[in-house]
Amino acid sequence: MARRDYEIDELISAEAIAARIGALGTEIEAAFGDTEKLVVVGLLRGSFIFIADLVRKLDLPVEVDFIEASSYGNAMESSHDVRILKDLRGPIEGRDVLLVEDIVDTGLTLRHVLGLLRSRRPARLETIALLDKPSRRQVDVRATWTGFEIPDEFVVGYGIDYAQRDRNLPYIGTVRLP
Ligand code: 5GP
């Protein structure tokens, strides 16, 4: 495998992520305690590790589905044209839904996907984002639960990529270009 031509500085350790997800799991369980079945919707691809860890903290009947929206491509700049690349497999009308996102940055992706899911009339729709960069927000949208607020830095790891690399890092780090 080719060496990286950039450095990664650890921002959030694997242990800190695990501890935070444990606490979030307790809050979500309490919030959805009376659900018949919760549909946990992962927003691909950056949420795939987060959702895997999160659902294992939920002692609730859950179903897992995925949706994919276009975002960064291979660059560090946000594309503002949000498109759905892969839709849900199942209906969510009348269901309790938890949308799981990796990062809320400008907020455009979350707003778009929330609008789409809301149009399908779920009984309840909440969101959780592992990371939030409030200083970058362009639209007024916020996740119900957030793992960590982070500064305006490009991050990788724990499911989040830089040009499709580094999703397999167990921690979250910032990219430092030479
Ligand atoms: P937004 O629509 O809120 O601007 O962007 C959300 C999406 O942009 C995230 O789901 C994520 O895929 C991508 N994104 C935002 N910030 C970063 C970052 O620091 N690193 C990476 N790899 N992707 C990011």
PDB file of C-alpha atoms and ligand atoms in Angstrom:
ATOM      1  CA  MET A   1       0.000   0.000   0.000  1.00  0.00           C
ATOM      2  CA  ALA A   2       1.323   3.408  -0.932  1.00  0.00           C
ATOM      3  CA  ARG A   3       2.472   5.606   1.909  1.00  0.00           C
ATOM      4  CA  ARG A   4       0.389   8.624   2.771  1.00  0.00           C
ATOM      5  CA  ASP A   5       1.713  11.937   1.480  1.00  0.00           C
ATOM      6  CA  TYR A   6       0.011  13.685   4.389  1.00  0.00           C
ATOM      7  CA  GLU A   7       0.023  13.390   8.182  1.00  0.00           C
ATOM      8  CA  ILE A   8      -2.837  12.568  10.523  1.00  0.00           C
ATOM      9  CA  ASP A   9      -3.016  14.092  14.000  1.00  0.00           C
ATOM     10  CA  GLU A  10      -5.255  12.312  16.467  1.00  0.00           C
ATOM     11  CA  LEU A  11      -8.211  14.474  17.500  1.00  0.00           C
ATOM     12  CA  ILE A  12     -10.552  12.008  19.247  1.00  0.00           C
ATOM     13  CA  SER A  13      -9.254   8.690  20.560  1.00  0.00           C
ATOM     14  CA  ALA A  14     -10.954   5.336  20.036  1.00  0.00           C
ATOM     15  CA  GLU A  15     -11.574   5.179  23.788  1.00  0.00           C
ATOM     16  CA  ALA A  16     -13.235   8.604  23.865  1.00  0.00           C
ATOM     17  CA  ILE A  17     -15.461   7.641  20.921  1.00  0.00           C
ATOM     18  CA  ALA A  18     -16.520   4.394  22.622  1.00  0.00           C
ATOM     19  CA  ALA A  19     -17.301   6.186  25.901  1.00  0.00           C
ATOM     20  CA  ARG A  20     -19.367   8.856  24.147  1.00  0.00           C
ATOM     21  CA  ILE A  21     -21.327   6.287  22.133  1.00  0.00           C
ATOM     22  CA  GLY A  22     -22.108   4.410  25.344  1.00  0.00           C
ATOM     23  CA  ALA A  23     -23.590   7.584  26.857  1.00  0.00           C
ATOM     24  CA  LEU A  24     -25.508   8.428  23.673  1.00  0.00           C
ATOM     25  CA  GLY A  25     -26.906   4.896  23.570  1.00  0.00           C
ATOM     26  CA  THR A  26     -28.355   5.354  27.057  1.00  0.00           C
ATOM     27  CA  GLU A  27     -29.999   8.655  26.033  1.00  0.00           C
ATOM     28  CA  ILE A  28     -31.440   7.212  22.835  1.00  0.00           C
ATOM     29  CA  GLU A  29     -32.744   4.148  24.603  1.00  0.00           C
ATOM     30  CA  ALA A  30     -34.549   6.361  27.107  1.00  0.00           C
ATOM     31  CA  ALA A  31     -35.947   8.588  24.338  1.00  0.00           C
ATOM     32  CA  PHE A  32     -37.265   5.678  22.269  1.00  0.00           C
ATOM     33  CA  GLY A  33     -38.062   3.368  25.200  1.00  0.00           C
ATOM     34  CA  ASP A  34     -41.647   2.756  24.105  1.00  0.00           C
ATOM     35  CA  THR A  35     -40.905   2.127  20.426  1.00  0.00           C
ATOM     36  CA  GLU A  36     -42.377  -0.936  18.738  1.00  0.00           C
ATOM     37  CA  LYS A  37     -39.440  -1.011  16.376  1.00  0.00           C
ATOM     38  CA  LEU A  38     -36.895   1.717  15.672  1.00  0.00           C
ATOM     39  CA  VAL A  39     -35.646   2.139  12.116  1.00  0.00           C
ATOM     40  CA  VAL A  40     -32.007   3.228  12.349  1.00  0.00           C
ATOM     41  CA  VAL A  41     -31.030   4.820   9.037  1.00  0.00           C
ATOM     42  CA  GLY A  42     -27.322   5.148   8.327  1.00  0.00           C
ATOM     43  CA  LEU A  43     -26.286   7.895   5.935  1.00  0.00           C
ATOM     44  CA  LEU A  44     -23.599   6.238   3.841  1.00  0.00           C
ATOM     45  CA  ARG A  45     -20.773   5.942   3.652  1.00  0.00           C
ATOM     46  CA  GLY A  46     -19.202   7.840   6.538  1.00  0.00           C
ATOM     47  CA  SER A  47     -21.601   6.523   9.217  1.00  0.00           C
ATOM     48  CA  PHE A  48     -21.001   2.812   8.693  1.00  0.00           C
ATOM     49  CA  ILE A  49     -18.737   2.240  11.690  1.00  0.00           C
ATOM     50  CA  PHE A  50     -20.658   4.647  13.923  1.00  0.00           C
ATOM     51  CA  ILE A  51     -23.986   2.949  13.218  1.00  0.00           C
ATOM     52  CA  ALA A  52     -22.449  -0.489  13.829  1.00  0.00           C
ATOM     53  CA  ASP A  53     -21.193   0.581  17.259  1.00  0.00           C
ATOM     54  CA  LEU A  54     -24.316   2.589  18.127  1.00  0.00           C
ATOM     55  CA  VAL A  55     -26.926  -0.115  17.433  1.00  0.00           C
ATOM     56  CA  ARG A  56     -25.008  -2.523  19.651  1.00  0.00           C
ATOM     57  CA  LYS A  57     -25.552  -0.101  22.539  1.00  0.00           C
ATOM     58  CA  LEU A  58     -29.327  -0.044  22.033  1.00  0.00           C
ATOM     59  CA  ASP A  59     -31.385  -2.555  23.936  1.00  0.00           C
ATOM     60  CA  LEU A  60     -34.396  -1.855  21.698  1.00  0.00           C
ATOM     61  CA  PRO A  61     -35.996  -3.661  18.757  1.00  0.00           C
ATOM     62  CA  VAL A  62     -34.179  -2.091  15.796  1.00  0.00           C
ATOM     63  CA  GLU A  63     -34.203  -2.409  12.052  1.00  0.00           C
ATOM     64  CA  VAL A  64     -31.262  -1.032  10.073  1.00  0.00           C
ATOM     65  CA  ASP A  65     -31.523   0.647   6.684  1.00  0.00           C
ATOM     66  CA  PHE A  66     -29.199   2.871   4.667  1.00  0.00           C
ATOM     67  CA  ILE A  67     -29.420   5.889   2.430  1.00  0.00           C
ATOM     68  CA  GLU A  68     -26.574   7.427   0.459  1.00  0.00           C
ATOM     69  CA  ALA A  69     -26.275  11.060  -0.528  1.00  0.00           C
ATOM     70  CA  SER A  70     -23.560  12.681  -2.587  1.00  0.00           C
ATOM     71  CA  SER A  71     -21.216  14.947  -0.687  1.00  0.00           C
ATOM     72  CA  TYR A  72     -17.504  15.619  -0.956  1.00  0.00           C
ATOM     73  CA  GLY A  73     -16.258  13.414  -3.781  1.00  0.00           C
ATOM     74  CA  ASN A  74     -12.516  13.164  -3.511  1.00  0.00           C
ATOM     75  CA  ALA A  75     -11.746  16.720  -2.549  1.00  0.00           C
ATOM     76  CA  MET A  76     -11.737  18.560   0.747  1.00  0.00           C
ATOM     77  CA  GLU A  77     -14.342  21.039  -0.503  1.00  0.00           C
ATOM     78  CA  SER A  78     -18.062  20.566  -0.003  1.00  0.00           C
ATOM     79  CA  SER A  79     -20.228  20.102  -3.051  1.00  0.00           C
ATOM     80  CA  HIS A  80     -23.481  21.930  -2.469  1.00  0.00           C
ATOM     81  CA  ASP A  81     -25.490  19.841  -4.857  1.00  0.00           C
ATOM     82  CA  VAL A  82     -27.019  17.121  -2.646  1.00  0.00           C
ATOM     83  CA  ARG A  83     -28.316  14.100  -4.523  1.00  0.00           C
ATOM     84  CA  ILE A  84     -29.642  10.756  -3.305  1.00  0.00           C
ATOM     85  CA  LEU A  85     -27.436   7.997  -4.733  1.00  0.00           C
ATOM     86  CA  LYS A  86     -29.097   5.108  -2.876  1.00  0.00           C
ATOM     87  CA  ASP A  87     -32.526   5.205  -1.290  1.00  0.00           C
ATOM     88  CA  LEU A  88     -33.945   3.267   1.673  1.00  0.00           C
ATOM     89  CA  ARG A  89     -35.033  -0.316   1.087  1.00  0.00           C
ATOM     90  CA  GLY A  90     -38.095  -0.128   3.307  1.00  0.00           C
ATOM     91  CA  PRO A  91     -41.031   2.221   3.986  1.00  0.00           C
ATOM     92  CA  ILE A  92     -40.879   4.476   7.066  1.00  0.00           C
ATOM     93  CA  GLU A  93     -44.438   5.801   7.157  1.00  0.00           C
ATOM     94  CA  GLY A  94     -45.727   5.679  10.732  1.00  0.00           C
ATOM     95  CA  ARG A  95     -42.380   4.369  12.016  1.00  0.00           C
ATOM     96  CA  ASP A  96     -39.928   5.724  14.570  1.00  0.00           C
ATOM     97  CA  VAL A  97     -36.777   6.707  12.681  1.00  0.00           C
ATOM     98  CA  LEU A  98     -33.274   7.635  13.833  1.00  0.00           C
ATOM     99  CA  LEU A  99     -31.069   9.097  11.096  1.00  0.00           C
ATOM    100  CA  VAL A 100     -27.365   8.549  11.763  1.00  0.00           C
ATOM    101  CA  GLU A 101     -24.840  10.915  10.171  1.00  0.00           C
ATOM    102  CA  ASP A 102     -21.060  11.126  10.434  1.00  0.00           C
ATOM    103  CA  ILE A 103     -20.555  14.906  10.307  1.00  0.00           C
ATOM    104  CA  VAL A 104     -22.821  17.925  10.103  1.00  0.00           C
ATOM    105  CA  ASP A 105     -20.778  20.550   8.282  1.00  0.00           C
ATOM    106  CA  THR A 106     -22.697  23.131   6.198  1.00  0.00           C
ATOM    107  CA  GLY A 107     -25.882  21.265   7.154  1.00  0.00           C
ATOM    108  CA  LEU A 108     -27.016  20.987   3.527  1.00  0.00           C
ATOM    109  CA  THR A 109     -26.891  17.181   3.430  1.00  0.00           C
ATOM    110  CA  LEU A 110     -28.796  16.792   6.685  1.00  0.00           C
ATOM    111  CA  ARG A 111     -31.449  19.311   5.624  1.00  0.00           C
ATOM    112  CA  HIS A 112     -31.944  17.577   2.284  1.00  0.00           C
ATOM    113  CA  VAL A 113     -32.153  14.052   3.705  1.00  0.00           C
ATOM    114  CA  LEU A 114     -34.392  15.129   6.597  1.00  0.00           C
ATOM    115  CA  GLY A 115     -36.761  16.791   4.120  1.00  0.00           C
ATOM    116  CA  LEU A 116     -36.943  13.608   2.089  1.00  0.00           C
ATOM    117  CA  LEU A 117     -37.538  11.380   5.118  1.00  0.00           C
ATOM    118  CA  ARG A 118     -40.141  13.764   6.571  1.00  0.00           C
ATOM    119  CA  SER A 119     -42.087  13.690   3.312  1.00  0.00           C
ATOM    120  CA  ARG A 120     -42.609   9.965   3.952  1.00  0.00           C
ATOM    121  CA  ARG A 121     -44.473  10.714   7.193  1.00  0.00           C
ATOM    122  CA  PRO A 122     -42.591   8.792   9.888  1.00  0.00           C
ATOM    123  CA  ALA A 123     -44.285   8.826  13.312  1.00  0.00           C
ATOM    124  CA  ARG A 124     -41.080  10.276  14.763  1.00  0.00           C
ATOM    125  CA  LEU A 125     -37.822  11.385  13.182  1.00  0.00           C
ATOM    126  CA  GLU A 126     -34.694  12.153  15.198  1.00  0.00           C
ATOM    127  CA  THR A 127     -31.070  12.530  14.154  1.00  0.00           C
ATOM    128  CA  ILE A 128     -27.697  11.747  15.602  1.00  0.00           C
ATOM    129  CA  ALA A 129     -24.389  13.035  14.247  1.00  0.00           C
ATOM    130  CA  LEU A 130     -21.070  11.788  15.523  1.00  0.00           C
ATOM    131  CA  LEU A 131     -19.376  15.104  14.747  1.00  0.00           C
ATOM    132  CA  ASP A 132     -20.600  18.658  14.358  1.00  0.00           C
ATOM    133  CA  LYS A 133     -18.728  21.649  12.924  1.00  0.00           C
ATOM    134  CA  PRO A 134     -21.071  24.463  14.017  1.00  0.00           C
ATOM    135  CA  SER A 135     -18.763  27.179  12.663  1.00  0.00           C
ATOM    136  CA  ARG A 136     -19.334  25.926   9.088  1.00  0.00           C
ATOM    137  CA  ARG A 137     -23.138  25.904   9.153  1.00  0.00           C
ATOM    138  CA  GLN A 138     -24.928  27.469   6.162  1.00  0.00           C
ATOM    139  CA  VAL A 139     -28.470  26.375   7.004  1.00  0.00           C
ATOM    140  CA  ASP A 140     -30.222  26.238  10.356  1.00  0.00           C
ATOM    141  CA  VAL A 141     -30.252  22.533  11.058  1.00  0.00           C
ATOM    142  CA  ARG A 142     -29.071  20.573  14.069  1.00  0.00           C
ATOM    143  CA  ALA A 143     -28.987  16.917  15.033  1.00  0.00           C
ATOM    144  CA  THR A 144     -31.015  15.814  18.056  1.00  0.00           C
ATOM    145  CA  TRP A 145     -27.857  14.237  19.508  1.00  0.00           C
ATOM    146  CA  THR A 146     -24.225  15.071  18.735  1.00  0.00           C
ATOM    147  CA  GLY A 147     -21.140  13.091  19.693  1.00  0.00           C
ATOM    148  CA  PHE A 148     -18.515  15.815  19.582  1.00  0.00           C
ATOM    149  CA  GLU A 149     -18.332  19.424  18.429  1.00  0.00           C
ATOM    150  CA  ILE A 150     -15.134  19.949  16.462  1.00  0.00           C
ATOM    151  CA  PRO A 151     -13.379  22.961  14.935  1.00  0.00           C
ATOM    152  CA  ASP A 152     -13.290  23.705  11.199  1.00  0.00           C
ATOM    153  CA  GLU A 153     -10.738  21.027  10.322  1.00  0.00           C
ATOM    154  CA  PHE A 154     -10.850  18.237   7.766  1.00  0.00           C
ATOM    155  CA  VAL A 155     -11.137  14.958   9.652  1.00  0.00           C
ATOM    156  CA  VAL A 156     -10.718  11.276   8.793  1.00  0.00           C
ATOM    157  CA  GLY A 157     -11.025   7.905  10.471  1.00  0.00           C
ATOM    158  CA  TYR A 158     -13.727   5.869  12.208  1.00  0.00           C
ATOM    159  CA  GLY A 159     -15.610   5.505   8.893  1.00  0.00           C
ATOM    160  CA  ILE A 160     -14.735   8.936   7.495  1.00  0.00           C
ATOM    161  CA  ASP A 161     -12.433   9.101   4.469  1.00  0.00           C
ATOM    162  CA  TYR A 162      -9.932  11.263   2.689  1.00  0.00           C
ATOM    163  CA  ALA A 163     -10.148  10.306  -1.005  1.00  0.00           C
ATOM    164  CA  GLN A 164     -11.556   6.899   0.074  1.00  0.00           C
ATOM    165  CA  ARG A 165      -8.674   6.210   2.449  1.00  0.00           C
ATOM    166  CA  ASP A 166      -8.379   6.081   6.228  1.00  0.00           C
ATOM    167  CA  ARG A 167     -11.962   4.971   6.934  1.00  0.00           C
ATOM    168  CA  ASN A 168     -10.420   2.056   8.850  1.00  0.00           C
ATOM    169  CA  LEU A 169      -8.583   4.164  11.416  1.00  0.00           C
ATOM    170  CA  PRO A 170     -10.008   3.382  14.892  1.00  0.00           C
ATOM    171  CA  TYR A 171      -9.739   7.044  15.957  1.00  0.00           C
ATOM    172  CA  ILE A 172     -10.634  10.414  14.410  1.00  0.00           C
ATOM    173  CA  GLY A 173      -7.786  12.580  13.229  1.00  0.00           C
ATOM    174  CA  THR A 174      -7.182  15.780  11.326  1.00  0.00           C
ATOM    175  CA  VAL A 175      -5.391  15.762   7.985  1.00  0.00           C
ATOM    176  CA  ARG A 176      -2.218  17.833   7.733  1.00  0.00           C
ATOM    177  CA  LEU A 177      -1.005  18.403   4.222  1.00  0.00           C
ATOM    178  CA  PRO A 178       2.731  18.975   3.663  1.00  0.00           C
TER     179      PRO A 178
HETATM  180  P1  5GP B   1     -22.657  19.087   4.811  1.00  0.00           P
HETATM  181  O1  5GP B   1     -23.733  18.819   3.812  1.00  0.00           O
HETATM  182  O2  5GP B   1     -23.188  19.236   6.226  1.00  0.00           O
HETATM  183  O3  5GP B   1     -21.793  20.234   4.404  1.00  0.00           O
HETATM  184  O4  5GP B   1     -21.658  17.890   4.757  1.00  0.00           O
HETATM  185  C1  5GP B   1     -21.910  16.680   5.317  1.00  0.00           C
HETATM  186  C2  5GP B   1     -21.000  15.643   4.728  1.00  0.00           C
HETATM  187  O5  5GP B   1     -19.773  16.199   4.258  1.00  0.00           O
HETATM  188  C3  5GP B   1     -20.621  14.648   5.770  1.00  0.00           C
HETATM  189  O6  5GP B   1     -21.574  13.619   5.865  1.00  0.00           O
HETATM  190  C4  5GP B   1     -19.281  14.158   5.269  1.00  0.00           C
HETATM  191  O7  5GP B   1     -19.472  13.110   4.356  1.00  0.00           O
HETATM  192  C5  5GP B   1     -18.708  15.353   4.546  1.00  0.00           C
HETATM  193  N1  5GP B   1     -17.742  16.045   5.404  1.00  0.00           N
HETATM  194  C6  5GP B   1     -17.919  17.161   6.133  1.00  0.00           C
HETATM  195  N2  5GP B   1     -16.808  17.491   6.810  1.00  0.00           N
HETATM  196  C7  5GP B   1     -15.894  16.533   6.506  1.00  0.00           C
HETATM  197  C8  5GP B   1     -14.553  16.279   6.931  1.00  0.00           C
HETATM  198  O8  5GP B   1     -13.941  16.995   7.735  1.00  0.00           O
HETATM  199  N3  5GP B   1     -13.964  15.168   6.421  1.00  0.00           N
HETATM  200  C9  5GP B   1     -14.587  14.332   5.548  1.00  0.00           C
HETATM  201  N4  5GP B   1     -13.914  13.297   5.087  1.00  0.00           N
HETATM  202  N5  5GP B   1     -15.852  14.541   5.129  1.00  0.00           N
HETATM  203  C10 5GP B   1     -16.496  15.620   5.618  1.00  0.00           C
END
